[in-house]
PDB file of C-alpha atoms and ligand atoms in Angstrom:
ATOM      1  CA  MET A 347       5.567  53.275 207.265  1.00  0.00           C
ATOM      2  CA  GLU A 348       7.954  55.547 209.139  1.00  0.00           C
ATOM      3  CA  LYS A 349       7.680  59.160 208.049  1.00  0.00           C
ATOM      4  CA  ALA A 350       9.883  62.239 208.329  1.00  0.00           C
ATOM      5  CA  ILE A 351       9.491  65.899 207.419  1.00  0.00           C
ATOM      6  CA  VAL A 352      12.480  67.652 205.844  1.00  0.00           C
ATOM      7  CA  VAL A 353      12.381  71.459 206.090  1.00  0.00           C
ATOM      8  CA  VAL A 354      14.717  73.093 203.553  1.00  0.00           C
ATOM      9  CA  ASP A 355      16.219  76.558 204.088  1.00  0.00           C
ATOM     10  CA  GLU A 356      13.406  78.270 206.008  1.00  0.00           C
ATOM     11  CA  ILE A 357      16.120  80.649 207.156  1.00  0.00           C
ATOM     12  CA  TYR A 358      16.375  84.439 207.195  1.00  0.00           C
ATOM     13  CA  GLY A 359      18.589  84.747 204.098  1.00  0.00           C
ATOM     14  CA  PHE A 360      15.649  83.514 201.985  1.00  0.00           C
ATOM     15  CA  LEU A 361      12.960  85.489 203.825  1.00  0.00           C
ATOM     16  CA  PRO A 362      11.956  89.175 203.428  1.00  0.00           C
ATOM     17  CA  GLY A 363      14.955  91.348 204.319  1.00  0.00           C
ATOM     18  CA  GLY A 364      17.399  88.566 203.398  1.00  0.00           C
ATOM     19  CA  ALA A 365      19.912  88.701 200.534  1.00  0.00           C
ATOM     20  CA  LEU A 366      17.908  86.134 198.562  1.00  0.00           C
ATOM     21  CA  ALA A 367      14.366  86.911 199.742  1.00  0.00           C
ATOM     22  CA  CYS A 368      12.028  84.466 198.016  1.00  0.00           C
ATOM     23  CA  GLY A 369       8.377  84.662 196.972  1.00  0.00           C
ATOM     24  CA  HIS A 370       5.793  82.985 199.220  1.00  0.00           C
ATOM     25  CA  SER A 371       8.505  82.474 201.846  1.00  0.00           C
ATOM     26  CA  LEU A 372       6.611  83.777 204.892  1.00  0.00           C
ATOM     27  CA  GLU A 373       3.550  81.809 203.777  1.00  0.00           C
ATOM     28  CA  ALA A 374       5.769  78.729 203.496  1.00  0.00           C
ATOM     29  CA  VAL A 375       7.010  79.247 207.071  1.00  0.00           C
ATOM     30  CA  ALA A 376       3.449  79.666 208.394  1.00  0.00           C
ATOM     31  CA  ALA A 377       2.241  76.560 206.546  1.00  0.00           C
ATOM     32  CA  THR A 378       5.264  74.586 207.747  1.00  0.00           C
ATOM     33  CA  LYS A 379       4.609  75.647 211.335  1.00  0.00           C
ATOM     34  CA  ALA A 380       1.019  74.381 211.042  1.00  0.00           C
ATOM     35  CA  LEU A 381       2.251  71.120 209.498  1.00  0.00           C
ATOM     36  CA  LEU A 382       4.682  70.542 212.368  1.00  0.00           C
ATOM     37  CA  GLU A 383       2.068  71.438 214.990  1.00  0.00           C
ATOM     38  CA  ASN A 384      -0.384  68.992 213.434  1.00  0.00           C
ATOM     39  CA  ASN A 385       2.137  66.148 213.187  1.00  0.00           C
ATOM     40  CA  PRO A 386       4.057  66.141 216.463  1.00  0.00           C
ATOM     41  CA  SER A 387       4.922  62.445 216.184  1.00  0.00           C
ATOM     42  CA  ILE A 388       6.744  62.800 212.840  1.00  0.00           C
ATOM     43  CA  PRO A 389      10.449  63.725 213.182  1.00  0.00           C
ATOM     44  CA  ALA A 390      11.314  67.112 211.635  1.00  0.00           C
ATOM     45  CA  LEU A 391      14.758  67.487 210.085  1.00  0.00           C
ATOM     46  CA  PHE A 392      15.971  70.980 209.209  1.00  0.00           C
ATOM     47  CA  ILE A 393      18.438  71.908 206.474  1.00  0.00           C
ATOM     48  CA  CYS A 394      20.325  75.211 206.588  1.00  0.00           C
ATOM     49  CA  ASP A 395      22.366  76.880 203.871  1.00  0.00           C
ATOM     50  CA  HIS A 396      25.542  77.772 205.728  1.00  0.00           C
ATOM     51  CA  HIS A 397      28.344  79.377 203.742  1.00  0.00           C
ATOM     52  CA  PRO A 398      31.833  80.662 204.462  1.00  0.00           C
ATOM     53  CA  ALA A 399      32.281  84.339 203.408  1.00  0.00           C
ATOM     54  CA  ASN A 400      34.330  83.291 200.336  1.00  0.00           C
ATOM     55  CA  HIS A 401      31.889  80.670 199.030  1.00  0.00           C
ATOM     56  CA  CYS A 402      32.132  79.759 195.335  1.00  0.00           C
ATOM     57  CA  SER A 403      28.419  80.452 194.737  1.00  0.00           C
ATOM     58  CA  PHE A 404      28.897  84.171 195.539  1.00  0.00           C
ATOM     59  CA  ALA A 405      29.331  86.708 192.707  1.00  0.00           C
ATOM     60  CA  ALA A 406      32.786  87.830 193.934  1.00  0.00           C
ATOM     61  CA  GLN A 407      34.021  84.269 193.291  1.00  0.00           C
ATOM     62  CA  GLY A 408      32.243  84.063 189.904  1.00  0.00           C
ATOM     63  CA  GLY A 409      29.094  82.402 191.260  1.00  0.00           C
ATOM     64  CA  PRO A 410      25.465  83.241 190.420  1.00  0.00           C
ATOM     65  CA  TRP A 411      24.331  84.591 193.803  1.00  0.00           C
ATOM     66  CA  PRO A 412      24.980  87.599 196.032  1.00  0.00           C
ATOM     67  CA  PRO A 413      26.583  86.750 199.372  1.00  0.00           C
ATOM     68  CA  HIS A 414      23.917  85.035 201.503  1.00  0.00           C
ATOM     69  CA  CYS A 415      23.472  82.807 204.553  1.00  0.00           C
ATOM     70  CA  VAL A 416      27.012  83.327 205.790  1.00  0.00           C
ATOM     71  CA  ALA A 417      27.691  81.121 208.814  1.00  0.00           C
ATOM     72  CA  GLY A 418      27.325  82.976 212.084  1.00  0.00           C
ATOM     73  CA  THR A 419      24.962  85.634 210.694  1.00  0.00           C
ATOM     74  CA  ARG A 420      21.211  86.030 211.172  1.00  0.00           C
ATOM     75  CA  GLU A 421      20.735  84.983 207.503  1.00  0.00           C
ATOM     76  CA  GLY A 422      21.744  81.439 208.369  1.00  0.00           C
ATOM     77  CA  GLU A 423      19.249  81.064 211.215  1.00  0.00           C
ATOM     78  CA  ILE A 424      15.918  79.232 211.071  1.00  0.00           C
ATOM     79  CA  HIS A 425      12.780  81.406 211.382  1.00  0.00           C
ATOM     80  CA  ASP A 426      11.929  82.035 215.033  1.00  0.00           C
ATOM     81  CA  ASP A 427       8.426  80.540 214.663  1.00  0.00           C
ATOM     82  CA  LEU A 428       9.956  77.150 213.834  1.00  0.00           C
ATOM     83  CA  LEU A 429      12.508  77.062 216.648  1.00  0.00           C
ATOM     84  CA  PRO A 430      10.223  75.087 219.020  1.00  0.00           C
ATOM     85  CA  PHE A 431      10.473  72.203 216.527  1.00  0.00           C
ATOM     86  CA  VAL A 432      14.241  72.355 215.979  1.00  0.00           C
ATOM     87  CA  GLN A 433      16.604  69.835 217.549  1.00  0.00           C
ATOM     88  CA  GLU A 434      20.352  70.190 217.147  1.00  0.00           C
ATOM     89  CA  GLU A 435      20.913  66.563 216.145  1.00  0.00           C
ATOM     90  CA  LEU A 436      18.219  66.919 213.459  1.00  0.00           C
ATOM     91  CA  THR A 437      19.665  70.147 211.970  1.00  0.00           C
ATOM     92  CA  PHE A 438      21.931  69.768 208.936  1.00  0.00           C
ATOM     93  CA  TYR A 439      24.217  72.322 207.305  1.00  0.00           C
ATOM     94  CA  LYS A 440      25.099  72.478 203.620  1.00  0.00           C
ATOM     95  CA  GLY A 441      27.312  74.645 201.434  1.00  0.00           C
ATOM     96  CA  CYS A 442      29.975  74.776 204.151  1.00  0.00           C
ATOM     97  CA  ASP A 443      32.892  73.924 201.836  1.00  0.00           C
ATOM     98  CA  PRO A 444      34.021  77.133 200.058  1.00  0.00           C
ATOM     99  CA  ALA A 445      34.722  75.230 196.828  1.00  0.00           C
ATOM    100  CA  VAL A 446      31.482  73.222 196.569  1.00  0.00           C
ATOM    101  CA  GLU A 447      27.949  74.407 195.690  1.00  0.00           C
ATOM    102  CA  GLN A 448      25.411  72.221 197.446  1.00  0.00           C
ATOM    103  CA  TYR A 449      21.759  72.902 196.634  1.00  0.00           C
ATOM    104  CA  SER A 450      20.742  69.510 197.966  1.00  0.00           C
ATOM    105  CA  GLY A 451      20.511  68.909 201.684  1.00  0.00           C
ATOM    106  CA  PHE A 452      21.007  65.175 201.187  1.00  0.00           C
ATOM    107  CA  GLU A 453      24.670  65.308 202.221  1.00  0.00           C
ATOM    108  CA  GLY A 454      24.171  68.120 204.717  1.00  0.00           C
ATOM    109  CA  ARG A 455      25.755  67.333 208.109  1.00  0.00           C
ATOM    110  CA  ASN A 456      24.691  67.896 211.701  1.00  0.00           C
ATOM    111  CA  THR A 457      27.127  69.134 214.342  1.00  0.00           C
ATOM    112  CA  ALA A 458      27.925  65.503 215.188  1.00  0.00           C
ATOM    113  CA  GLY A 459      29.026  64.971 211.568  1.00  0.00           C
ATOM    114  CA  GLN A 460      26.124  62.712 210.561  1.00  0.00           C
ATOM    115  CA  SER A 461      24.531  63.290 207.151  1.00  0.00           C
ATOM    116  CA  LEU A 462      20.804  63.792 206.586  1.00  0.00           C
ATOM    117  CA  SER A 463      20.677  60.515 204.686  1.00  0.00           C
ATOM    118  CA  GLU A 464      22.386  58.613 207.522  1.00  0.00           C
ATOM    119  CA  VAL A 465      19.994  60.000 210.117  1.00  0.00           C
ATOM    120  CA  LEU A 466      16.936  59.221 207.971  1.00  0.00           C
ATOM    121  CA  GLN A 467      18.190  55.625 207.723  1.00  0.00           C
ATOM    122  CA  LEU A 468      18.757  55.472 211.498  1.00  0.00           C
ATOM    123  CA  LEU A 469      15.180  56.667 212.042  1.00  0.00           C
ATOM    124  CA  GLY A 470      13.933  53.888 209.772  1.00  0.00           C
ATOM    125  CA  THR A 471      12.341  56.438 207.457  1.00  0.00           C
ATOM    126  CA  GLU A 472      10.491  55.267 204.362  1.00  0.00           C
ATOM    127  CA  VAL A 473       8.339  58.290 203.504  1.00  0.00           C
ATOM    128  CA  VAL A 474       9.754  61.831 203.408  1.00  0.00           C
ATOM    129  CA  TYR A 475       7.703  65.030 203.145  1.00  0.00           C
ATOM    130  CA  VAL A 476       9.833  67.853 201.739  1.00  0.00           C
ATOM    131  CA  VAL A 477       8.946  71.514 202.327  1.00  0.00           C
ATOM    132  CA  GLY A 478      10.811  74.818 202.160  1.00  0.00           C
ATOM    133  CA  ILE A 479      12.681  77.267 199.962  1.00  0.00           C
ATOM    134  CA  ALA A 480      13.272  77.438 197.072  1.00  0.00           C
ATOM    135  CA  THR A 481      11.251  75.049 194.922  1.00  0.00           C
ATOM    136  CA  GLU A 482      13.510  75.352 191.880  1.00  0.00           C
ATOM    137  CA  TYR A 483      16.840  74.842 193.644  1.00  0.00           C
ATOM    138  CA  CYS A 484      17.316  73.393 197.103  1.00  0.00           C
ATOM    139  CA  VAL A 485      13.865  71.792 197.465  1.00  0.00           C
ATOM    140  CA  ARG A 486      14.159  70.243 194.011  1.00  0.00           C
ATOM    141  CA  ASN A 487      17.663  68.872 194.484  1.00  0.00           C
ATOM    142  CA  THR A 488      16.945  67.562 197.981  1.00  0.00           C
ATOM    143  CA  ALA A 489      13.735  65.815 196.869  1.00  0.00           C
ATOM    144  CA  GLU A 490      15.463  64.277 193.832  1.00  0.00           C
ATOM    145  CA  ASP A 491      18.363  62.932 195.896  1.00  0.00           C
ATOM    146  CA  LEU A 492      15.957  61.426 198.439  1.00  0.00           C
ATOM    147  CA  LEU A 493      14.004  59.748 195.637  1.00  0.00           C
ATOM    148  CA  LYS A 494      17.217  58.340 194.099  1.00  0.00           C
ATOM    149  CA  ALA A 495      18.162  56.940 197.510  1.00  0.00           C
ATOM    150  CA  GLY A 496      14.906  54.952 197.588  1.00  0.00           C
ATOM    151  CA  PHE A 497      12.667  57.052 199.821  1.00  0.00           C
ATOM    152  CA  LYS A 498       9.038  57.715 198.895  1.00  0.00           C
ATOM    153  CA  VAL A 499       9.006  61.493 198.510  1.00  0.00           C
ATOM    154  CA  THR A 500       6.121  63.960 198.710  1.00  0.00           C
ATOM    155  CA  VAL A 501       6.597  67.712 198.189  1.00  0.00           C
ATOM    156  CA  LEU A 502       3.937  69.794 199.943  1.00  0.00           C
ATOM    157  CA  GLU A 503       3.044  72.677 197.637  1.00  0.00           C
ATOM    158  CA  ASP A 504       1.564  75.018 200.261  1.00  0.00           C
ATOM    159  CA  CYS A 505       4.826  74.922 202.199  1.00  0.00           C
ATOM    160  CA  LEU A 506       7.096  76.096 199.365  1.00  0.00           C
ATOM    161  CA  GLY A 507       8.765  79.406 198.538  1.00  0.00           C
ATOM    162  CA  TRP A 508      10.341  80.298 195.185  1.00  0.00           C
ATOM    163  CA  VAL A 509      12.985  82.427 193.501  1.00  0.00           C
ATOM    164  CA  ASP A 510      10.669  82.842 190.503  1.00  0.00           C
ATOM    165  CA  ARG A 511       6.983  81.977 190.483  1.00  0.00           C
ATOM    166  CA  GLU A 512       7.065  80.698 186.884  1.00  0.00           C
ATOM    167  CA  GLY A 513      10.091  78.567 187.695  1.00  0.00           C
ATOM    168  CA  HIS A 514       8.241  77.142 190.683  1.00  0.00           C
ATOM    169  CA  LYS A 515       5.179  76.325 188.559  1.00  0.00           C
ATOM    170  CA  LYS A 516       7.361  74.650 185.927  1.00  0.00           C
ATOM    171  CA  THR A 517       9.348  72.621 188.471  1.00  0.00           C
ATOM    172  CA  LEU A 518       6.418  70.846 190.154  1.00  0.00           C
ATOM    173  CA  PRO A 519       5.223  68.833 187.109  1.00  0.00           C
ATOM    174  CA  GLU A 520       8.840  67.979 186.316  1.00  0.00           C
ATOM    175  CA  LEU A 521       9.255  66.522 189.798  1.00  0.00           C
ATOM    176  CA  ALA A 522       5.952  64.653 189.418  1.00  0.00           C
ATOM    177  CA  ARG A 523       7.190  63.048 186.195  1.00  0.00           C
ATOM    178  CA  GLU A 524      10.294  61.842 188.039  1.00  0.00           C
ATOM    179  CA  GLY A 525       8.121  60.047 190.595  1.00  0.00           C
ATOM    180  CA  ILE A 526       7.857  62.619 193.369  1.00  0.00           C
ATOM    181  CA  ARG A 527       4.350  63.092 194.726  1.00  0.00           C
ATOM    182  CA  ILE A 528       3.093  66.689 194.814  1.00  0.00           C
ATOM    183  CA  LYS A 529       0.413  67.377 197.363  1.00  0.00           C
TER     184      LYS A 529
HETATM  185 ZN1   ZN B1493      23.522  79.186 199.237  1.00  0.00          ZN
END
């Protein structure tokens, strides 16, 4: 069975010093790096939150979040330790439309305009390992959309960061009940 690893939002906006610094985020990056080093034959697809400065999810526009991961800033960049594994055609941007919140990376697009789901199909992927930040939002929504699209989905617990630890702990059994494997 063809496998793929999807790395969600391991970018500076969600790491210490970022506008939405998440718990366990540096640990998630370190664990993800080890995962990628140990599985060089599995394609790694990266998702990046990538907002215009007037995005609807920002407080100034009535959204729930402070400004974060604005396109062209350091906040939107993948952690340096993961850059050796990043390929442009396997990097997908979400939240680019000012009027649309997009927690899920499923419809994220690469610079060639292909969506994550299209590229996973092209790769012949059947099994997807989802890692990243944050469990309760972008990891959850990405994993759920992949499951709905027919992929076998495993979320790797050691490679997750969270907005709220309790929220993270509550989310994992909910995902398991939906049919997502937690490992
Ligand atoms: Zn965002």
